[in-house]
Amino acid sequence: MSHSRPPATRSDAQRARLALAEADWANLARFEATTRDPDRPLTALQWLAGAALAAAVAEHFTALAAMTTGTAGARMWAEEATRLRDTAARYELAATLAEPQDSDHVAHDAA
């Protein structure tokens, strides 16, 4: 995922939204670091957690785009939100292809 950081914001509402986005972004970056270890494939639940993080950041960026309508930054926020929604969709697809967790097998066997 190669996302650029959108432009600086100015209003208190924008700064507050950006703070939330940055926190979720940091969690997403940590998640993405785990996807690079070929010896530890992710489970479906882990991929879904990553998809939720990407979708959360996309929502923050969509809100920031709405707050900056009519500015050069609005387009960048919107484009980044689109990229993150695409990332979330890819992670959801990876979840459907991932091996289930051992607890998923136990629950299925018990049924």
mmCIF file of C-alpha atoms in Angstrom:
data_model
loop_
_atom_site.group_PDB
_atom_site.id
_atom_site.type_symbol
_atom_site.label_atom_id
_atom_site.label_comp_id
_atom_site.label_asym_id
_atom_site.label_seq_id
_atom_site.Cartn_x
_atom_site.Cartn_y
_atom_site.Cartn_z
ATOM 1 C CA MET A 1 0.000 0.000 0.000
ATOM 2 C CA SER A 2 1.598 3.255 -1.015
ATOM 3 C CA HIS A 3 -0.546 6.103 0.169
ATOM 4 C CA SER A 4 0.698 9.659 0.302
ATOM 5 C CA ARG A 5 -0.133 11.847 3.254
ATOM 6 C CA PRO A 6 -2.797 14.379 2.336
ATOM 7 C CA PRO A 7 -2.234 18.093 2.972
ATOM 8 C CA ALA A 8 -2.302 19.783 6.357
ATOM 9 C CA THR A 9 -5.652 20.730 7.860
ATOM 10 C CA ARG A 10 -6.619 23.864 9.765
ATOM 11 C CA SER A 11 -9.912 23.749 11.666
ATOM 12 C CA ASP A 12 -10.313 22.123 15.083
ATOM 13 C CA ALA A 13 -12.756 19.607 13.582
ATOM 14 C CA GLN A 14 -10.243 18.727 10.875
ATOM 15 C CA ARG A 15 -7.418 18.351 13.403
ATOM 16 C CA ALA A 16 -9.595 16.116 15.587
ATOM 17 C CA ARG A 17 -10.587 13.953 12.622
ATOM 18 C CA LEU A 18 -6.978 13.782 11.469
ATOM 19 C CA ALA A 19 -5.862 12.636 14.932
ATOM 20 C CA LEU A 20 -8.326 9.743 14.748
ATOM 21 C CA ALA A 21 -7.211 8.918 11.217
ATOM 22 C CA GLU A 22 -3.549 8.928 12.232
ATOM 23 C CA ALA A 23 -4.216 6.529 15.121
ATOM 24 C CA ASP A 24 -6.050 4.107 12.830
ATOM 25 C CA TRP A 25 -3.382 4.632 10.157
ATOM 26 C CA ALA A 26 -0.650 3.597 12.638
ATOM 27 C CA ASN A 27 -2.584 0.430 13.474
ATOM 28 C CA LEU A 28 -3.029 -0.270 9.768
ATOM 29 C CA ALA A 29 0.717 0.172 9.183
ATOM 30 C CA ARG A 30 1.468 -2.333 11.981
ATOM 31 C CA PHE A 31 -1.030 -4.743 10.449
ATOM 32 C CA GLU A 32 0.566 -4.397 7.023
ATOM 33 C CA ALA A 33 3.966 -5.203 8.493
ATOM 34 C CA THR A 34 2.570 -8.570 9.642
ATOM 35 C CA THR A 35 1.368 -9.417 6.136
ATOM 36 C CA ARG A 36 4.959 -9.570 4.867
ATOM 37 C CA ASP A 37 6.057 -12.618 6.907
ATOM 38 C CA PRO A 38 5.707 -15.659 4.603
ATOM 39 C CA ASP A 39 6.277 -18.022 7.544
ATOM 40 C CA ARG A 40 3.231 -16.731 9.413
ATOM 41 C CA PRO A 41 0.216 -16.536 7.105
ATOM 42 C CA LEU A 42 -2.703 -14.543 8.433
ATOM 43 C CA THR A 43 -6.028 -16.078 9.356
ATOM 44 C CA ALA A 44 -9.341 -14.973 7.923
ATOM 45 C CA LEU A 45 -10.117 -13.039 11.115
ATOM 46 C CA GLN A 46 -6.799 -11.183 10.916
ATOM 47 C CA TRP A 47 -7.447 -10.206 7.290
ATOM 48 C CA LEU A 48 -10.918 -8.987 8.275
ATOM 49 C CA ALA A 49 -9.407 -6.892 11.070
ATOM 50 C CA GLY A 50 -7.064 -5.312 8.527
ATOM 51 C CA ALA A 51 -10.000 -4.644 6.222
ATOM 52 C CA ALA A 52 -11.845 -2.923 9.067
ATOM 53 C CA LEU A 53 -8.820 -0.723 9.796
ATOM 54 C CA ALA A 54 -8.464 0.283 6.144
ATOM 55 C CA ALA A 55 -12.183 1.041 5.954
ATOM 56 C CA ALA A 56 -11.993 3.138 9.138
ATOM 57 C CA VAL A 57 -9.156 5.261 7.778
ATOM 58 C CA ALA A 58 -11.047 5.622 4.488
ATOM 59 C CA GLU A 59 -14.069 6.900 6.420
ATOM 60 C CA HIS A 60 -11.919 9.476 8.220
ATOM 61 C CA PHE A 61 -10.444 10.616 4.900
ATOM 62 C CA THR A 62 -13.907 10.840 3.327
ATOM 63 C CA ALA A 63 -15.011 13.062 6.208
ATOM 64 C CA LEU A 64 -11.907 15.223 5.786
ATOM 65 C CA ALA A 65 -12.648 15.554 2.065
ATOM 66 C CA ALA A 66 -16.156 16.753 2.925
ATOM 67 C CA MET A 67 -14.749 19.256 5.444
ATOM 68 C CA THR A 68 -12.379 20.691 2.858
ATOM 69 C CA THR A 69 -14.766 20.853 -0.104
ATOM 70 C CA GLY A 70 -13.637 23.422 -2.621
ATOM 71 C CA THR A 71 -9.964 23.190 -1.697
ATOM 72 C CA ALA A 72 -7.065 21.444 -3.377
ATOM 73 C CA GLY A 73 -6.835 19.125 -0.384
ATOM 74 C CA ALA A 74 -10.364 17.804 -0.803
ATOM 75 C CA ARG A 75 -9.442 15.905 -3.943
ATOM 76 C CA MET A 76 -6.405 14.325 -2.311
ATOM 77 C CA TRP A 77 -8.403 13.230 0.743
ATOM 78 C CA ALA A 78 -11.042 11.701 -1.552
ATOM 79 C CA GLU A 79 -8.455 9.893 -3.686
ATOM 80 C CA GLU A 80 -6.748 8.456 -0.619
ATOM 81 C CA ALA A 81 -10.121 7.327 0.735
ATOM 82 C CA THR A 82 -10.782 5.503 -2.537
ATOM 83 C CA ARG A 83 -7.392 3.776 -2.373
ATOM 84 C CA LEU A 84 -8.036 2.691 1.189
ATOM 85 C CA ARG A 85 -11.489 1.319 0.317
ATOM 86 C CA ASP A 86 -9.784 -0.689 -2.447
ATOM 87 C CA THR A 87 -7.259 -1.946 0.107
ATOM 88 C CA ALA A 88 -10.090 -2.967 2.433
ATOM 89 C CA ALA A 89 -11.746 -4.883 -0.408
ATOM 90 C CA ARG A 90 -8.481 -6.705 -1.180
ATOM 91 C CA TYR A 91 -8.110 -7.655 2.479
ATOM 92 C CA GLU A 92 -11.678 -8.970 2.534
ATOM 93 C CA LEU A 93 -10.847 -11.102 -0.487
ATOM 94 C CA ALA A 94 -7.716 -12.373 1.256
ATOM 95 C CA ALA A 95 -9.903 -13.311 4.232
ATOM 96 C CA THR A 96 -12.032 -15.552 2.025
ATOM 97 C CA LEU A 97 -8.876 -17.292 0.796
ATOM 98 C CA ALA A 98 -7.146 -17.599 4.189
ATOM 99 C CA GLU A 99 -7.043 -20.664 6.349
ATOM 100 C CA PRO A 100 -9.520 -20.533 9.222
ATOM 101 C CA GLN A 101 -8.176 -20.313 12.773
ATOM 102 C CA ASP A 102 -7.822 -23.490 14.805
ATOM 103 C CA SER A 103 -10.716 -22.303 16.984
ATOM 104 C CA ASP A 104 -12.868 -22.174 13.847
ATOM 105 C CA HIS A 105 -12.125 -25.874 13.259
ATOM 106 C CA VAL A 106 -13.001 -26.723 16.864
ATOM 107 C CA ALA A 107 -16.305 -24.858 16.668
ATOM 108 C CA HIS A 108 -17.158 -26.567 13.383
ATOM 109 C CA ASP A 109 -16.240 -30.033 14.712
ATOM 110 C CA ALA A 110 -18.336 -29.473 17.836
ATOM 111 C CA ALA A 111 -21.436 -28.624 15.804
#
